[in-house]
Coordinates of C-alpha atoms in Angstrom, one line a residue:
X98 CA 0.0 0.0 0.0
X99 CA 2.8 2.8 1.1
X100 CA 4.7 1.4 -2.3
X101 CA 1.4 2.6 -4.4
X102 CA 1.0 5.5 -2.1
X103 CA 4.6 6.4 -3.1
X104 CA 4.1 6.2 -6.9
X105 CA 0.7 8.0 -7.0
X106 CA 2.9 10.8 -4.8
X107 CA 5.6 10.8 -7.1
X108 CA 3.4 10.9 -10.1
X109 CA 1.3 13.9 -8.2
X110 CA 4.8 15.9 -8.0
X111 CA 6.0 15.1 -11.5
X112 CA 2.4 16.1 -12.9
X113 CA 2.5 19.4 -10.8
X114 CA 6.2 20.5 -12.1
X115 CA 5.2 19.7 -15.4
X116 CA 2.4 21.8 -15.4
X117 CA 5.1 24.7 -14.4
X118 CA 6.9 24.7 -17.9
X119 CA 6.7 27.2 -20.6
X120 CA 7.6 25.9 -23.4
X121 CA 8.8 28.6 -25.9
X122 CA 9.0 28.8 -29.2
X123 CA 10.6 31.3 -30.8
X124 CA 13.4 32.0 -33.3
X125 CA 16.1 33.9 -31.6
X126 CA 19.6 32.2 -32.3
X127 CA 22.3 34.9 -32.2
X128 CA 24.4 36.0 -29.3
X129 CA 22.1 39.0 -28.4
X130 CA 18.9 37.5 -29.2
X131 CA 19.8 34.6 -27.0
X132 CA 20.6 37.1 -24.0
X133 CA 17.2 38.4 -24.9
X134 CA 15.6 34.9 -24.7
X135 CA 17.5 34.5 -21.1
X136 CA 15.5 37.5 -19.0
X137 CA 12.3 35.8 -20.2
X138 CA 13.4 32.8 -18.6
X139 CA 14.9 34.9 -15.7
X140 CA 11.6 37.3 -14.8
X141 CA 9.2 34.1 -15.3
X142 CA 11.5 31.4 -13.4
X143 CA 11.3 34.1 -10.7
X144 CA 7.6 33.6 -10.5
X145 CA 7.6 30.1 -10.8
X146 CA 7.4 29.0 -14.3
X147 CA 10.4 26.6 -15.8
X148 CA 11.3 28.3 -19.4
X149 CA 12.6 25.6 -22.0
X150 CA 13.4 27.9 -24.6
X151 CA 13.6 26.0 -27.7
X152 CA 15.1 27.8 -30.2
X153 CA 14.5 27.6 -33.9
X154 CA 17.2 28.7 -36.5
X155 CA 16.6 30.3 -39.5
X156 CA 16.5 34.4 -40.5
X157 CA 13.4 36.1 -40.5
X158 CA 11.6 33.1 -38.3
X159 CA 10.5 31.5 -41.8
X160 CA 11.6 27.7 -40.3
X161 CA 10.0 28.7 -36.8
X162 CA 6.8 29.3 -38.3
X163 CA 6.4 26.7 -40.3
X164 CA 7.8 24.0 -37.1
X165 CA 4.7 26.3 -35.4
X166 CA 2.3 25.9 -38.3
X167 CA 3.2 21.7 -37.9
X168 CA 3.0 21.7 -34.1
X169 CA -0.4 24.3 -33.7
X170 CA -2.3 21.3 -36.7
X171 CA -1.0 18.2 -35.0
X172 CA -2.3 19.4 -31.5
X173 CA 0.9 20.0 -29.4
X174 CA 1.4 23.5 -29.9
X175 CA 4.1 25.3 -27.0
X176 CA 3.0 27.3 -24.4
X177 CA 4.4 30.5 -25.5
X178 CA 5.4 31.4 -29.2
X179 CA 7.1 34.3 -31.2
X180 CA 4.7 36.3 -33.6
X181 CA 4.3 38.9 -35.7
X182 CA 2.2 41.6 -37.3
X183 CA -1.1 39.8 -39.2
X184 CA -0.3 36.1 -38.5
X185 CA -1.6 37.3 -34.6
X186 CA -5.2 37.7 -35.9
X187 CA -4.7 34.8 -38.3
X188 CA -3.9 32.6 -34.9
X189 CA -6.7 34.3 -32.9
X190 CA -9.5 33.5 -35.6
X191 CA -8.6 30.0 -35.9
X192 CA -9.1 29.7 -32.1
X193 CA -5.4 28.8 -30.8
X194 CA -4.7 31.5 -28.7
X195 CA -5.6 32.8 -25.5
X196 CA -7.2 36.4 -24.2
X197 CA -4.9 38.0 -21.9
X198 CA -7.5 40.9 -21.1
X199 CA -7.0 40.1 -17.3
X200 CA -3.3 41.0 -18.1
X201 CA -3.6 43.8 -19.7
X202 CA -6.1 45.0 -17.6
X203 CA -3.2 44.6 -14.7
X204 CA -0.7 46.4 -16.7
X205 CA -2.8 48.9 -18.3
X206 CA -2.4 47.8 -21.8
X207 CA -5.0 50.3 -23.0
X208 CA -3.2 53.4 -21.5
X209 CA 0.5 52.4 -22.0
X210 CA 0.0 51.5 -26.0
X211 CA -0.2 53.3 -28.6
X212 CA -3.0 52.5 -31.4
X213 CA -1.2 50.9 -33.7
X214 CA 0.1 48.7 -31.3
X215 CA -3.2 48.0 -29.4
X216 CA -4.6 46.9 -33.0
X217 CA -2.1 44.3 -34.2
X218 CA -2.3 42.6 -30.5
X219 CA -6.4 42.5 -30.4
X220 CA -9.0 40.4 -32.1
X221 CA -12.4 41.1 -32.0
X222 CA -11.9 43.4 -28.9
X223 CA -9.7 40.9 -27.1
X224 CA -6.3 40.9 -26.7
X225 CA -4.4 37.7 -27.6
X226 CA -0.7 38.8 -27.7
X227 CA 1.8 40.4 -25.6
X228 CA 3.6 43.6 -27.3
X229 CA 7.7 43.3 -26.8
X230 CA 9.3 45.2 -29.1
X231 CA 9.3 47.9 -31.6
X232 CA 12.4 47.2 -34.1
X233 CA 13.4 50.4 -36.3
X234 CA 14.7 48.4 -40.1
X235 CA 15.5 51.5 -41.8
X236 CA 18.6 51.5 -40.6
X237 CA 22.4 51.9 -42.6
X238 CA 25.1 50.7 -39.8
X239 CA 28.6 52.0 -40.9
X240 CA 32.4 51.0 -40.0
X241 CA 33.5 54.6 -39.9
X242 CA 37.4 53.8 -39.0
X243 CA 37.2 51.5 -42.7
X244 CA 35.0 54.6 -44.5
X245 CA 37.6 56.8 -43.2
X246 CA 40.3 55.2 -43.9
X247 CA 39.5 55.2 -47.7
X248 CA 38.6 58.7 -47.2
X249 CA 34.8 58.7 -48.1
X250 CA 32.1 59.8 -46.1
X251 CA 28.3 58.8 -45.1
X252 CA 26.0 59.1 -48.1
X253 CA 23.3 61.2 -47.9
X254 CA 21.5 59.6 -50.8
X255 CA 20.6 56.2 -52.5
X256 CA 23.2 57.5 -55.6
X257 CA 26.1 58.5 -53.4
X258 CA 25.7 55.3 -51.5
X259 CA 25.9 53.3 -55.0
X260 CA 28.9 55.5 -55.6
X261 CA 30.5 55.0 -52.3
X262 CA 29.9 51.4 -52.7
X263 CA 31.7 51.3 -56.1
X264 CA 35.0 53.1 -55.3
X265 CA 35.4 50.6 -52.1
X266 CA 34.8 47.7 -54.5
X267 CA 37.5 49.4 -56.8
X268 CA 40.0 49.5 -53.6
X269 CA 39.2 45.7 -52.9
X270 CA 36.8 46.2 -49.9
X271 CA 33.8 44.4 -50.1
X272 CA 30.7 47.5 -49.0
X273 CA 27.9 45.4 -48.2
X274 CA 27.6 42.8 -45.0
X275 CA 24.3 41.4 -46.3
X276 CA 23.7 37.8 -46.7
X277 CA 22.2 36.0 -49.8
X278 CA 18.8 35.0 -48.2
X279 CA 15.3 36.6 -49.1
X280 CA 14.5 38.3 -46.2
X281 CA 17.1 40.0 -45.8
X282 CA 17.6 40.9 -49.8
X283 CA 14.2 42.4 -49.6
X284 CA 14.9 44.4 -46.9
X285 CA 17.3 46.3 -48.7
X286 CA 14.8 46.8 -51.4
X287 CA 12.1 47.8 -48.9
X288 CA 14.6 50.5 -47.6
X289 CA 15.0 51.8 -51.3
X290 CA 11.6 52.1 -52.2
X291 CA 10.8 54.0 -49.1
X292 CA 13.7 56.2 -49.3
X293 CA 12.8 57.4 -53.3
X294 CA 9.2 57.1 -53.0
X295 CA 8.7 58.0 -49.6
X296 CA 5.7 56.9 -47.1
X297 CA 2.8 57.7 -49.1
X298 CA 4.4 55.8 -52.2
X299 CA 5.7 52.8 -50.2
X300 CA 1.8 51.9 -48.4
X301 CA 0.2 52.4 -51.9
X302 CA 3.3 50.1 -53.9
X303 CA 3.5 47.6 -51.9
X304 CA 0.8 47.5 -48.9
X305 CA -1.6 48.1 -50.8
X306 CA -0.5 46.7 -54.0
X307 CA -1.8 49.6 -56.1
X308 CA -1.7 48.8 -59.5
X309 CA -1.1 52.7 -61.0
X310 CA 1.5 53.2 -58.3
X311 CA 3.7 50.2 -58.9
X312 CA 3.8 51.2 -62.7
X313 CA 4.9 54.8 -61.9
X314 CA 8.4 55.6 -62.8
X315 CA 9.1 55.4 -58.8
X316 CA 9.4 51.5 -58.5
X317 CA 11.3 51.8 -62.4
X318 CA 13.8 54.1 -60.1
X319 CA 13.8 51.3 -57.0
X320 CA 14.2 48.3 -59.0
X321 CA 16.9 49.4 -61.3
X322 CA 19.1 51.2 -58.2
X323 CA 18.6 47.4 -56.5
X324 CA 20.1 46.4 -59.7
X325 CA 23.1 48.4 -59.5
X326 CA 23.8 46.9 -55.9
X327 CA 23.2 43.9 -56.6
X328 CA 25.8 44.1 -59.8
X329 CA 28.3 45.8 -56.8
X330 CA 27.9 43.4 -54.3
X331 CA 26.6 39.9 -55.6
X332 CA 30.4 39.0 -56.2
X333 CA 31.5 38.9 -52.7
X334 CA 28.3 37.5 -50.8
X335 CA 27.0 33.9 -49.3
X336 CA 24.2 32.8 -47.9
X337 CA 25.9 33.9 -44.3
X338 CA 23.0 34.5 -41.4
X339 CA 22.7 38.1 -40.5
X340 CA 24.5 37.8 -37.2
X341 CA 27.8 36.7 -39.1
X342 CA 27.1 39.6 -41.6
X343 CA 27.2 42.1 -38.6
X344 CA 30.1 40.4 -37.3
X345 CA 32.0 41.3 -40.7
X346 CA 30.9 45.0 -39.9
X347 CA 32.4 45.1 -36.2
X348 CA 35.7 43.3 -37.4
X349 CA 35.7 45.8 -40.4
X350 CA 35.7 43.1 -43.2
X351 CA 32.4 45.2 -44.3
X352 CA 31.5 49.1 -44.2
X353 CA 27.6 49.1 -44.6
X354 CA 24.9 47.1 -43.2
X355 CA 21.1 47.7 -44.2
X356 CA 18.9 46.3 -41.5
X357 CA 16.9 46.5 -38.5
X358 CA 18.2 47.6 -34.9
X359 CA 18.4 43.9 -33.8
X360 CA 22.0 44.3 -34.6
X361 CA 22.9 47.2 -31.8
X362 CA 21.9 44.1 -29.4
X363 CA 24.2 41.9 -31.2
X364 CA 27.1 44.6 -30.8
X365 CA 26.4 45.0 -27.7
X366 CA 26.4 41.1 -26.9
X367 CA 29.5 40.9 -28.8
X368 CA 31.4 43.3 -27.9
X369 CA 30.2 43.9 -24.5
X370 CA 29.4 47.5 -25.2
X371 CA 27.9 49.4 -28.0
X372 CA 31.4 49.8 -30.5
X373 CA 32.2 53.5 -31.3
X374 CA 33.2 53.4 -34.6
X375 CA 30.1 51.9 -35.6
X376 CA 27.5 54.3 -36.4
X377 CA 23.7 54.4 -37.0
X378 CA 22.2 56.6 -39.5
X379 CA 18.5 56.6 -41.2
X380 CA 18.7 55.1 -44.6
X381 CA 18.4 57.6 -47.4
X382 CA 15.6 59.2 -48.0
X383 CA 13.8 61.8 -49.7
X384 CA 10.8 62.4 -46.9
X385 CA 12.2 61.2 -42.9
X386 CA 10.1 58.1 -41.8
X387 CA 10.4 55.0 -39.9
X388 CA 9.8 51.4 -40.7
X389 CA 8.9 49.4 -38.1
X390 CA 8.2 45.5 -37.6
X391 CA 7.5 44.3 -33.6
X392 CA 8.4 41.1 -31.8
X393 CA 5.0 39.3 -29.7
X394 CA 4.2 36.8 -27.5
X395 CA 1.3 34.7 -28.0
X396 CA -0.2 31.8 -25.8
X397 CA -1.1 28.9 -27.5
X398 CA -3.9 27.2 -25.9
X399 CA -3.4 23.4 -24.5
X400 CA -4.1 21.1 -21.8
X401 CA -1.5 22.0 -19.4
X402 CA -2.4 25.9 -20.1
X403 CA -5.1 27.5 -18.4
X404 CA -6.0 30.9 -19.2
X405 CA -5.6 32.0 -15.7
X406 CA -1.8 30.3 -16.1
X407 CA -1.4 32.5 -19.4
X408 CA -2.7 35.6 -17.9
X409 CA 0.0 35.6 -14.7
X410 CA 2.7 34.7 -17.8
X411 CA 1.5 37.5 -19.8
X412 CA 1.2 39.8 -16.5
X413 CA 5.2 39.0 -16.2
X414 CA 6.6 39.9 -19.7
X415 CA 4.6 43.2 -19.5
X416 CA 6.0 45.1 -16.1
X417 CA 8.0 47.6 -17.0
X418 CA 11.5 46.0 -15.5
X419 CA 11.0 43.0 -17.7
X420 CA 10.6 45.2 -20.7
X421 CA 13.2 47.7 -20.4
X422 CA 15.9 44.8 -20.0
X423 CA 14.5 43.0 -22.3
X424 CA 14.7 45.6 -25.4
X425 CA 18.4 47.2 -23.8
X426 CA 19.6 43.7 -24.5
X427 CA 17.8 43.6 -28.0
X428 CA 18.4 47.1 -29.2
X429 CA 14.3 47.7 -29.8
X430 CA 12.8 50.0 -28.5
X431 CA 9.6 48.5 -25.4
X432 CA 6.1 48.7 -27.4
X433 CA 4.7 50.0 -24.4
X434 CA 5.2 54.1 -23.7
X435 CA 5.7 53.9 -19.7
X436 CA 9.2 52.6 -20.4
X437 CA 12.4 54.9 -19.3
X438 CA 14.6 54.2 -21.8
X439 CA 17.4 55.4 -19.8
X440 CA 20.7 53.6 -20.1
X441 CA 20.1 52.3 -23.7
X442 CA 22.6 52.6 -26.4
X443 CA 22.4 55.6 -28.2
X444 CA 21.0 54.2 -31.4
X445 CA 17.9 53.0 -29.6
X446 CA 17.2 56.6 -28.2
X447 CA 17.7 58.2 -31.5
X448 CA 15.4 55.6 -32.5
X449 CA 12.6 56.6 -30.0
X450 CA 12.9 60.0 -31.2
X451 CA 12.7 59.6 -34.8
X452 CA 9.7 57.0 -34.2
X453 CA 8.2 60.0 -32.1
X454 CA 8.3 62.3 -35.2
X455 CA 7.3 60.1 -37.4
X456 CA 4.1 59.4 -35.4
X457 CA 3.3 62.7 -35.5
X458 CA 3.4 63.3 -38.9
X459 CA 2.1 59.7 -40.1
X460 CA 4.8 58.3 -41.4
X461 CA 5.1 55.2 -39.4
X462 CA 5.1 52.6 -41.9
X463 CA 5.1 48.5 -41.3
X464 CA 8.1 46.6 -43.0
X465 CA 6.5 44.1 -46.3
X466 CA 9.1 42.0 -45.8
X467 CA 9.1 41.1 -42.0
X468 CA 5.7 39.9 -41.2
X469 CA 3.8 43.4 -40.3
X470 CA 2.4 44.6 -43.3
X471 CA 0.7 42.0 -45.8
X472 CA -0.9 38.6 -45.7
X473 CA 2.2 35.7 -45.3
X474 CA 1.1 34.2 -48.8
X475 CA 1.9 38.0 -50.4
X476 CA 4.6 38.4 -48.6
X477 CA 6.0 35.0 -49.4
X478 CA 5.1 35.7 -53.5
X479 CA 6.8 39.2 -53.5
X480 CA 10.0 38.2 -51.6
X481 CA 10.5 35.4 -53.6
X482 CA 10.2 37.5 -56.9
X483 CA 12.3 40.7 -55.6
X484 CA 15.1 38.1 -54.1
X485 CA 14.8 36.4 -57.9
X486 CA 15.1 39.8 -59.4
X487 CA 17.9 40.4 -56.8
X488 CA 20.2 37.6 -58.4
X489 CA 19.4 37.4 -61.8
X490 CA 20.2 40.2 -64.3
X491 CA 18.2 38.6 -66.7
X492 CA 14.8 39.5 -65.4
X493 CA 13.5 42.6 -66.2
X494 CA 12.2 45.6 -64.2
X495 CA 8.7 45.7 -66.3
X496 CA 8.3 42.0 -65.6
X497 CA 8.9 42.0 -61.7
X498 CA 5.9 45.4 -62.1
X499 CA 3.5 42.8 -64.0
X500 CA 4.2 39.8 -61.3
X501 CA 3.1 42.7 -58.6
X502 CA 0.3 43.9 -59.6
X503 CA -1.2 40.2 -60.4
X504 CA -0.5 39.6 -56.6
X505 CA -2.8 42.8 -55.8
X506 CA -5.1 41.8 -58.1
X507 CA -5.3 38.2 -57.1
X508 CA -6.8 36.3 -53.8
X509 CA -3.5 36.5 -52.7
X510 CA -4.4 38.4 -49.3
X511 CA -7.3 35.8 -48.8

């Protein structure tokens, strides 16, 4: 009898420990990100919940999703998972995710977010996601001792730049630490057309696929300056993850990198401080703006998650300690606006200002290419055409605007 009392006791402990983990999903490899990924674990261990992270390689969370996609079908989704932009509501209608409205509630969600924010991370009044971050992508990091050393100086606009990045090719220094993958091609591109076209250009182009607007001599001006790069810098680049591209940046075997502030954290996490001959400057362009893309938390309903066990998570990862080390760490700036942002680097708080402005005058515009702006199947379509474009000189510019405007004019966004 005590034998069978022991294993029902043992099976009671192992049953209630279990129930303790958070299993989270999310797609955060590098050295920063991974710091990142530890305070989550810290702040919720502290409360009691075990945090397996379990990390899912691949740039731009394509593999993650689809291992989430695989998981969510076959009825073992994790606890928690990494999200953005549209896929939240796509998640929410389907039924997989839970309301957190007692946590925001807690942490005054409603007061401490701005609109935009508020709307991505609701469906049908409720709110089924936990803002984190607020990423700035229109970004050009620069080695200054290797510009300097060659004697050039920060373009001010997309032509310099093509110029500056043909007279270091000429001298044998490769300009661009950019890796061969889609997502991060077409962030280059996205940074282009938003910087000749400005804001209004860029929603009409390519949120809103407007016909008349992608066959304006604008997107003839974006696709044949991507050209030119790409004819610059196709020679001297691999399929390298975006982390080793910024590493090439810090150890000066690259001047330029086009990308999001993710790589301040990975500076930082490298280097142990933000470097100062690296500096941040807005990507050309003809009207100031910022593009933004946003890192959430969702949780996924399932057996050993109860939505009162969701809302105390969700209540955790949105005090305002959490958040501020959290996005120091990651070089974002928090999504909610009760955050000091003392103590962060000083890209992040030139950041905050710019997004500020930009606010103000509407010209807060969601990135195409990293999961805040269009439906995934569009997204998918027109990165895998501008990356095609990117990499073989044989397409043409008038086809690429054809192959657009079909998408708009398609079920695509269905």
């Amino acid at each position: 009898m005590r034998f069978v009392f022991f294993i029902l006791f043992i099976g009671y402990v192992f049953s209630v420990h279990a129930s303790q983990d958070v299993h989270f999903l999310h797609w955060w490899t590098s050295q920063g990100e991974a710091k990142s990924a530890d305070i989550v674990k810290e702040y919720l261990n502290k409360e009691g919940f075990n945090v397996v992270n379990v990390p899912i390689q691949g740039g731009g969370g394509k593999t993650a999703k689809s291992i989430l996609q695989a998981r969510a079908i076959a009825g073992n989704p994790p606890d928690m998972a990494q999200l953005e932009g549209p896929a939240i509501k796509s998640w929410a209608a389907l039924g997989f995710l839970h309301h957190l409205n007692a946590a925001a509630q807690q942490q005054h969600w409603d007061d401490n977010l701005l609109p935009q924010v508020r709307g991505i991370h609701q469906f049908h009044g409720d709110y089924v996601a936990i803002p984190i971050t607020i990423h700035r992508l229109n970004w050009m990091w620069v080695n200054q001792d290797i510009l300097q050393k060659h004697q050039l100086k920060i373009p001010e606009t997309w032509e310099q730049l093509i110029d500056v990045f043909s007279q270091l090719k000429q001298k044998g220094v490769a300009p661009l630490a950019l890796g061969n993958e889609p997502w991060q091609v077409v962030q280059l591109f996205e940074n282009i057309a938003f910087g000749l076209g400005g804001p209004n250009y860029y929603r009409k182009a390519f949120i809103e696929l407007d016909p008349d607007t992608l066959a304006s001599p604008i997107t003839l001006e974006v696709l044949n300056k991507f050209r030119r790069i790409s004819t610059i810098v196709l020679p001297d680049l691999t399929k390298q993850r975006w982390e080793e591209a910024t590493n090439d940046l810090l150890v000066g075997k690259r001047v330029f990198q086009i990308t999001g502030d993710w790589v301040a954290g990975e500076l930082i996490a490298i280097n142990g401080h933000f470097p100062s001959y690296i500096s941040c400057n807005p990507t050309p362009s003809k009207q100031p703006g910022f593009i933004y893309n946003m890192d959430s938390f969702a949780l996924f309903k399932n057996p050993l998650l109860s939505n009162e066990r969701a809302n105390q998570i969700a209540a955790v990862i949105s005090e305002p300690a959490f958040l501020r080390g959290f996005n120091r760490l990651k070089g974002s700036m928090p999504a909610h606006r009760n955050i000091s942002m003392h103590g962060f680097n000083t890209c992040s708080l030139r950041a905050k200002q710019d997004f500020n402005e930009a606010d103000k005058s509407g010209t807060l515009m969601p990135s195409i290419i990293d999961s805040m702006a269009v439906s995934p199947v569009i997204e998918k379509a027109a990165s895998s055409e501008l990356f095609r474009f990117f990499n073989d000189p044989t397409m043409k510019p008038e086809d690429v605007i054809v192959h657009m405007q079909n998408m708009g004019s398609s079920n695509l966004n269905l």
